[in-house]
Amino acid sequence: DVKVTQSSRYLVKRTGEKVFLECVQDMDHENMFWYRQDPGLGLRLIYFSYDVKMKEKGDIPEGYSVSREKKERFSLILESASTNQTSMYLCASRSGTLRNTGELFFGEGSRLTVL
Amino acid sequence: AQSVSQHNHHVILSEAASLELGCNYSYGGTVNLFWYVQYPGQHLQLLLKYFSGDPLVKGIKGFEAEFIKSKFSFNLRKPSVQWSDTAEYFCAVNRISGGYNKLIFGAGTRLAVHP
């Protein structure tokens, strides 16, 4: 069965802290994505990666960075957390080349609260 | 500007009522369209998708959607809802941007079905 695992379901951090959100997929997928989900705004794409060590900015990359050192792992980094980054963060993966139009598989999400 | 519009943010229905959730997108050319569902406490999962061919597509759990190209719409329907359909529903459109294939989501519609 397909599995996308996000390491932390709930996190509480303080303003200015560095935050790491980890995502691992066991499907050997080439493409991985980070979205944030906010009420009334749906899912917005932060960053995506189409291969190891490759990354591209999504629609709202400001304040975030990512790392993909291994195919199965895609990390989202908040260098200095701010209260407006309080949100639900969703990781997803997809097989094939970047022009693949196949299904995205999602993790269960990481709810981050920044105080 | 929002590229994928879902007209209803909250819908409340009684069991056995019919459901139609609206989705419009603003991209021209070829599009691939999706509906995802998020049940309470669960991860997002694919409900159905349209790539080409018959514009009426059927998904899981009795859901269907109709692609109307002239109206840039991809509305989700179900003839008779059940309490277990209570969830948040997201319409999504594949967008080719900068040579990359990105999935853009609408704001979501929360559906509550009362017994």
mmCIF file of C-alpha atoms in Angstrom:
data_model
loop_
_atom_site.group_PDB
_atom_site.id
_atom_site.type_symbol
_atom_site.label_atom_id
_atom_site.label_comp_id
_atom_site.label_asym_id
_atom_site.label_seq_id
_atom_site.Cartn_x
_atom_site.Cartn_y
_atom_site.Cartn_z
ATOM 1 C CA ASP A 1 0.000 0.000 0.000
ATOM 2 C CA VAL A 2 1.132 3.500 -0.805
ATOM 3 C CA LYS A 3 2.629 5.357 2.120
ATOM 4 C CA VAL A 4 3.676 8.969 2.656
ATOM 5 C CA THR A 5 4.786 9.545 6.215
ATOM 6 C CA GLN A 6 5.209 12.907 7.864
ATOM 7 C CA SER A 7 7.310 12.641 10.973
ATOM 8 C CA SER A 8 5.425 15.084 13.187
ATOM 9 C CA ARG A 9 1.650 15.380 13.375
ATOM 10 C CA TYR A 10 1.665 18.330 15.757
ATOM 11 C CA LEU A 11 4.375 20.855 16.541
ATOM 12 C CA VAL A 12 4.446 24.001 18.650
ATOM 13 C CA LYS A 13 7.356 26.357 18.076
ATOM 14 C CA ARG A 14 8.303 29.862 19.074
ATOM 15 C CA THR A 15 8.826 32.792 16.752
ATOM 16 C CA GLY A 16 12.338 32.775 15.350
ATOM 17 C CA GLU A 17 12.957 29.078 15.846
ATOM 18 C CA LYS A 18 14.211 26.917 12.998
ATOM 19 C CA VAL A 19 11.705 24.222 12.107
ATOM 20 C CA PHE A 20 12.215 21.006 10.160
ATOM 21 C CA LEU A 21 9.295 19.063 8.712
ATOM 22 C CA GLU A 22 10.219 15.649 7.396
ATOM 23 C CA CYS A 23 8.437 13.574 4.773
ATOM 24 C CA VAL A 24 9.258 10.057 3.615
ATOM 25 C CA GLN A 25 7.604 8.049 0.846
ATOM 26 C CA ASP A 26 8.039 4.361 0.195
ATOM 27 C CA MET A 27 6.851 4.260 -3.420
ATOM 28 C CA ASP A 28 10.091 5.189 -5.190
ATOM 29 C CA HIS A 29 8.371 8.294 -6.567
ATOM 30 C CA GLU A 30 10.426 10.870 -8.403
ATOM 31 C CA ASN A 31 8.265 13.884 -7.606
ATOM 32 C CA MET A 32 7.603 15.271 -4.149
ATOM 33 C CA PHE A 33 5.676 18.333 -3.028
ATOM 34 C CA TRP A 34 5.049 20.500 0.016
ATOM 35 C CA TYR A 35 1.731 22.316 0.371
ATOM 36 C CA ARG A 36 0.238 24.345 3.158
ATOM 37 C CA GLN A 37 -3.479 24.100 3.863
ATOM 38 C CA ASP A 38 -5.360 27.026 5.355
ATOM 39 C CA PRO A 39 -9.129 27.449 5.835
ATOM 40 C CA GLY A 40 -10.691 29.269 2.920
ATOM 41 C CA LEU A 41 -7.482 29.145 0.886
ATOM 42 C CA GLY A 42 -7.247 25.460 0.073
ATOM 43 C CA LEU A 43 -3.832 23.985 -0.635
ATOM 44 C CA ARG A 44 -1.032 26.234 -1.808
ATOM 45 C CA LEU A 45 2.194 24.881 -3.264
ATOM 46 C CA ILE A 46 5.337 25.892 -1.389
ATOM 47 C CA TYR A 47 8.095 23.884 -3.095
ATOM 48 C CA PHE A 48 8.423 20.777 -5.170
ATOM 49 C CA SER A 49 11.185 18.459 -6.235
ATOM 50 C CA TYR A 50 11.339 16.340 -9.357
ATOM 51 C CA ASP A 51 14.536 14.487 -8.512
ATOM 52 C CA VAL A 52 17.158 14.068 -5.841
ATOM 53 C CA LYS A 53 18.916 17.353 -5.066
ATOM 54 C CA MET A 54 16.558 19.183 -7.420
ATOM 55 C CA LYS A 55 13.992 21.704 -6.188
ATOM 56 C CA GLU A 56 11.678 24.323 -7.619
ATOM 57 C CA LYS A 57 9.712 27.123 -6.029
ATOM 58 C CA GLY A 58 5.975 26.827 -5.892
ATOM 59 C CA ASP A 59 3.520 29.672 -5.485
ATOM 60 C CA ILE A 60 4.407 30.712 -1.922
ATOM 61 C CA PRO A 61 8.089 29.864 -1.259
ATOM 62 C CA GLU A 62 8.942 32.929 0.836
ATOM 63 C CA GLY A 63 10.158 32.012 4.308
ATOM 64 C CA TYR A 64 10.710 28.362 3.389
ATOM 65 C CA SER A 65 13.455 26.180 1.978
ATOM 66 C CA VAL A 66 13.645 22.484 1.163
ATOM 67 C CA SER A 67 16.120 19.667 1.004
ATOM 68 C CA ARG A 68 16.074 16.441 -0.978
ATOM 69 C CA GLU A 69 19.238 14.473 -0.359
ATOM 70 C CA LYS A 70 17.613 11.080 -0.917
ATOM 71 C CA LYS A 71 14.855 10.063 -3.274
ATOM 72 C CA GLU A 72 12.490 8.976 -0.530
ATOM 73 C CA ARG A 73 12.877 11.999 1.731
ATOM 74 C CA PHE A 74 11.797 15.619 1.230
ATOM 75 C CA SER A 75 12.252 18.096 4.053
ATOM 76 C CA LEU A 76 10.657 21.493 4.507
ATOM 77 C CA ILE A 77 12.627 24.029 6.510
ATOM 78 C CA LEU A 78 11.413 27.206 8.143
ATOM 79 C CA GLU A 79 14.618 29.134 8.800
ATOM 80 C CA SER A 80 12.999 31.521 11.278
ATOM 81 C CA ALA A 81 9.429 30.639 12.095
ATOM 82 C CA SER A 82 6.825 33.379 12.204
ATOM 83 C CA THR A 83 3.253 33.391 13.449
ATOM 84 C CA ASN A 84 1.893 33.644 9.897
ATOM 85 C CA GLN A 85 3.422 30.253 9.204
ATOM 86 C CA THR A 86 1.004 28.620 11.613
ATOM 87 C CA SER A 87 -0.731 26.150 9.330
ATOM 88 C CA MET A 88 -1.258 22.555 8.289
ATOM 89 C CA TYR A 89 1.584 21.338 6.077
ATOM 90 C CA LEU A 90 0.973 18.520 3.620
ATOM 91 C CA CYS A 91 3.577 16.464 1.838
ATOM 92 C CA ALA A 92 2.723 14.584 -1.351
ATOM 93 C CA SER A 93 4.480 12.398 -3.877
ATOM 94 C CA ARG A 94 3.877 11.310 -7.460
ATOM 95 C CA SER A 95 5.531 8.912 -9.851
ATOM 96 C CA GLY A 96 7.095 9.601 -13.217
ATOM 97 C CA THR A 97 8.564 12.593 -14.911
ATOM 98 C CA LEU A 98 7.519 16.069 -14.013
ATOM 99 C CA ARG A 99 5.063 16.104 -16.897
ATOM 100 C CA ASN A 100 3.328 13.097 -15.390
ATOM 101 C CA THR A 101 -0.277 13.911 -14.660
ATOM 102 C CA GLY A 102 -0.863 11.071 -12.274
ATOM 103 C CA GLU A 103 -2.323 10.956 -8.833
ATOM 104 C CA LEU A 104 -0.723 12.708 -5.897
ATOM 105 C CA PHE A 105 -0.413 10.667 -2.702
ATOM 106 C CA PHE A 106 -0.596 12.699 0.473
ATOM 107 C CA GLY A 107 0.690 12.316 3.984
ATOM 108 C CA GLU A 108 -1.534 12.935 6.974
ATOM 109 C CA GLY A 109 -0.199 16.422 7.530
ATOM 110 C CA SER A 110 1.823 18.278 10.128
ATOM 111 C CA ARG A 111 -0.016 20.930 12.081
ATOM 112 C CA LEU A 112 2.420 23.646 13.071
ATOM 113 C CA THR A 113 1.630 26.354 15.606
ATOM 114 C CA VAL A 114 4.063 29.235 15.947
ATOM 115 C CA LEU A 115 3.683 31.254 19.140
ATOM 116 C CA ALA B 1 -6.154 35.720 -8.675
ATOM 117 C CA GLN B 2 -7.498 32.339 -7.732
ATOM 118 C CA SER B 3 -7.136 29.991 -10.708
ATOM 119 C CA VAL B 4 -9.457 27.322 -9.424
ATOM 120 C CA SER B 5 -12.744 28.494 -7.954
ATOM 121 C CA GLN B 6 -15.065 26.472 -5.784
ATOM 122 C CA HIS B 7 -18.298 28.356 -5.352
ATOM 123 C CA ASN B 8 -19.545 26.905 -2.105
ATOM 124 C CA HIS B 9 -17.357 26.931 0.969
ATOM 125 C CA HIS B 10 -19.869 25.160 3.193
ATOM 126 C CA VAL B 11 -22.715 22.855 2.209
ATOM 127 C CA ILE B 12 -25.150 21.193 4.589
ATOM 128 C CA LEU B 13 -27.399 18.401 3.361
ATOM 129 C CA SER B 14 -29.639 15.735 4.746
ATOM 130 C CA GLU B 15 -29.003 12.099 3.929
ATOM 131 C CA ALA B 16 -30.380 11.014 0.550
ATOM 132 C CA ALA B 17 -30.243 14.552 -0.827
ATOM 133 C CA SER B 18 -28.486 15.137 -4.122
ATOM 134 C CA LEU B 19 -25.146 16.892 -4.211
ATOM 135 C CA GLU B 20 -23.513 19.163 -6.733
ATOM 136 C CA LEU B 21 -20.309 21.036 -5.949
ATOM 137 C CA GLY B 22 -19.164 23.631 -8.426
ATOM 138 C CA CYS B 23 -15.624 24.043 -9.733
ATOM 139 C CA ASN B 24 -14.397 26.492 -12.362
ATOM 140 C CA TYR B 25 -10.871 27.072 -13.573
ATOM 141 C CA SER B 26 -9.274 29.877 -15.513
ATOM 142 C CA TYR B 27 -6.628 28.137 -17.631
ATOM 143 C CA GLY B 28 -6.912 27.780 -21.368
ATOM 144 C CA GLY B 29 -5.695 24.858 -23.405
ATOM 145 C CA THR B 30 -5.457 21.289 -22.266
ATOM 146 C CA VAL B 31 -6.147 20.644 -18.617
ATOM 147 C CA ASN B 32 -6.257 17.638 -16.367
ATOM 148 C CA LEU B 33 -8.836 17.890 -13.619
ATOM 149 C CA PHE B 34 -9.180 16.209 -10.258
ATOM 150 C CA TRP B 35 -11.397 16.021 -7.227
ATOM 151 C CA TYR B 36 -9.774 15.095 -3.925
ATOM 152 C CA VAL B 37 -11.550 14.373 -0.662
ATOM 153 C CA GLN B 38 -10.387 14.721 2.922
ATOM 154 C CA TYR B 39 -12.441 12.838 5.492
ATOM 155 C CA PRO B 40 -12.180 14.051 9.101
ATOM 156 C CA GLY B 41 -8.806 13.123 10.536
ATOM 157 C CA GLN B 42 -7.626 11.463 7.351
ATOM 158 C CA HIS B 43 -5.250 12.341 4.542
ATOM 159 C CA LEU B 44 -6.329 13.711 1.195
ATOM 160 C CA GLN B 45 -7.229 11.044 -1.321
ATOM 161 C CA LEU B 46 -8.223 11.016 -4.960
ATOM 162 C CA LEU B 47 -11.946 10.848 -5.673
ATOM 163 C CA LEU B 48 -11.823 10.997 -9.473
ATOM 164 C CA LYS B 49 -9.903 12.505 -12.371
ATOM 165 C CA TYR B 50 -10.372 13.612 -15.960
ATOM 166 C CA PHE B 51 -7.610 13.503 -18.567
ATOM 167 C CA SER B 52 -9.418 13.029 -21.880
ATOM 168 C CA GLY B 53 -12.282 11.186 -23.550
ATOM 169 C CA ASP B 54 -15.741 10.891 -22.042
ATOM 170 C CA PRO B 55 -16.377 14.153 -20.171
ATOM 171 C CA LEU B 56 -18.484 12.344 -17.580
ATOM 172 C CA VAL B 57 -16.154 10.547 -15.228
ATOM 173 C CA LYS B 58 -17.042 8.224 -12.413
ATOM 174 C CA GLY B 59 -15.095 7.944 -9.206
ATOM 175 C CA ILE B 60 -15.207 6.065 -5.969
ATOM 176 C CA LYS B 61 -18.205 5.887 -3.620
ATOM 177 C CA GLY B 62 -20.777 6.813 -6.270
ATOM 178 C CA PHE B 63 -19.327 10.203 -7.135
ATOM 179 C CA GLU B 64 -19.144 11.524 -10.682
ATOM 180 C CA ALA B 65 -18.024 14.725 -12.335
ATOM 181 C CA GLU B 66 -18.716 16.349 -15.664
ATOM 182 C CA PHE B 67 -16.139 18.305 -17.619
ATOM 183 C CA ILE B 68 -17.733 21.108 -19.651
ATOM 184 C CA LYS B 69 -14.951 22.695 -21.653
ATOM 185 C CA SER B 70 -17.004 25.651 -22.876
ATOM 186 C CA LYS B 71 -17.805 26.605 -19.287
ATOM 187 C CA PHE B 72 -14.358 25.807 -17.867
ATOM 188 C CA SER B 73 -16.162 23.723 -15.278
ATOM 189 C CA PHE B 74 -15.737 20.363 -13.586
ATOM 190 C CA ASN B 75 -18.633 19.949 -11.183
ATOM 191 C CA LEU B 76 -18.852 17.069 -8.733
ATOM 192 C CA ARG B 77 -22.131 15.228 -8.259
ATOM 193 C CA LYS B 78 -23.675 12.456 -6.248
ATOM 194 C CA PRO B 79 -27.352 11.500 -6.551
ATOM 195 C CA SER B 80 -27.842 10.540 -2.899
ATOM 196 C CA VAL B 81 -25.414 11.483 -0.160
ATOM 197 C CA GLN B 82 -24.709 9.532 2.994
ATOM 198 C CA TRP B 83 -23.590 10.653 6.434
ATOM 199 C CA SER B 84 -20.185 9.106 5.637
ATOM 200 C CA ASP B 85 -19.726 11.631 2.813
ATOM 201 C CA THR B 86 -19.128 14.339 5.388
ATOM 202 C CA ALA B 87 -15.717 15.669 4.369
ATOM 203 C CA GLU B 88 -13.897 18.500 2.668
ATOM 204 C CA TYR B 89 -13.755 18.349 -1.122
ATOM 205 C CA PHE B 90 -11.071 19.953 -3.242
ATOM 206 C CA CYS B 91 -11.081 20.562 -6.957
ATOM 207 C CA ALA B 92 -7.639 20.677 -8.593
ATOM 208 C CA VAL B 93 -6.220 21.459 -12.017
ATOM 209 C CA ASN B 94 -2.878 20.478 -13.516
ATOM 210 C CA ARG B 95 -0.987 23.504 -14.763
ATOM 211 C CA ILE B 96 2.122 23.444 -16.914
ATOM 212 C CA SER B 97 4.256 26.337 -15.710
ATOM 213 C CA GLY B 98 7.899 26.865 -16.548
ATOM 214 C CA GLY B 99 8.016 23.400 -18.056
ATOM 215 C CA TYR B 100 6.810 21.830 -14.827
ATOM 216 C CA ASN B 101 3.536 20.161 -14.083
ATOM 217 C CA LYS B 102 1.930 21.562 -10.953
ATOM 218 C CA LEU B 103 -1.377 20.739 -9.350
ATOM 219 C CA ILE B 104 -3.337 23.828 -8.286
ATOM 220 C CA PHE B 105 -6.136 23.429 -5.764
ATOM 221 C CA GLY B 106 -9.319 25.311 -5.095
ATOM 222 C CA ALA B 107 -10.219 26.617 -1.644
ATOM 223 C CA GLY B 108 -12.271 23.553 -0.783
ATOM 224 C CA THR B 109 -15.904 22.879 0.120
ATOM 225 C CA ARG B 110 -16.855 21.521 3.505
ATOM 226 C CA LEU B 111 -19.790 19.163 3.238
ATOM 227 C CA ALA B 112 -21.792 18.196 6.314
ATOM 228 C CA VAL B 113 -24.416 15.476 5.886
ATOM 229 C CA HIS B 114 -26.986 15.133 8.630
ATOM 230 C CA PRO B 115 -28.738 11.812 9.292
#
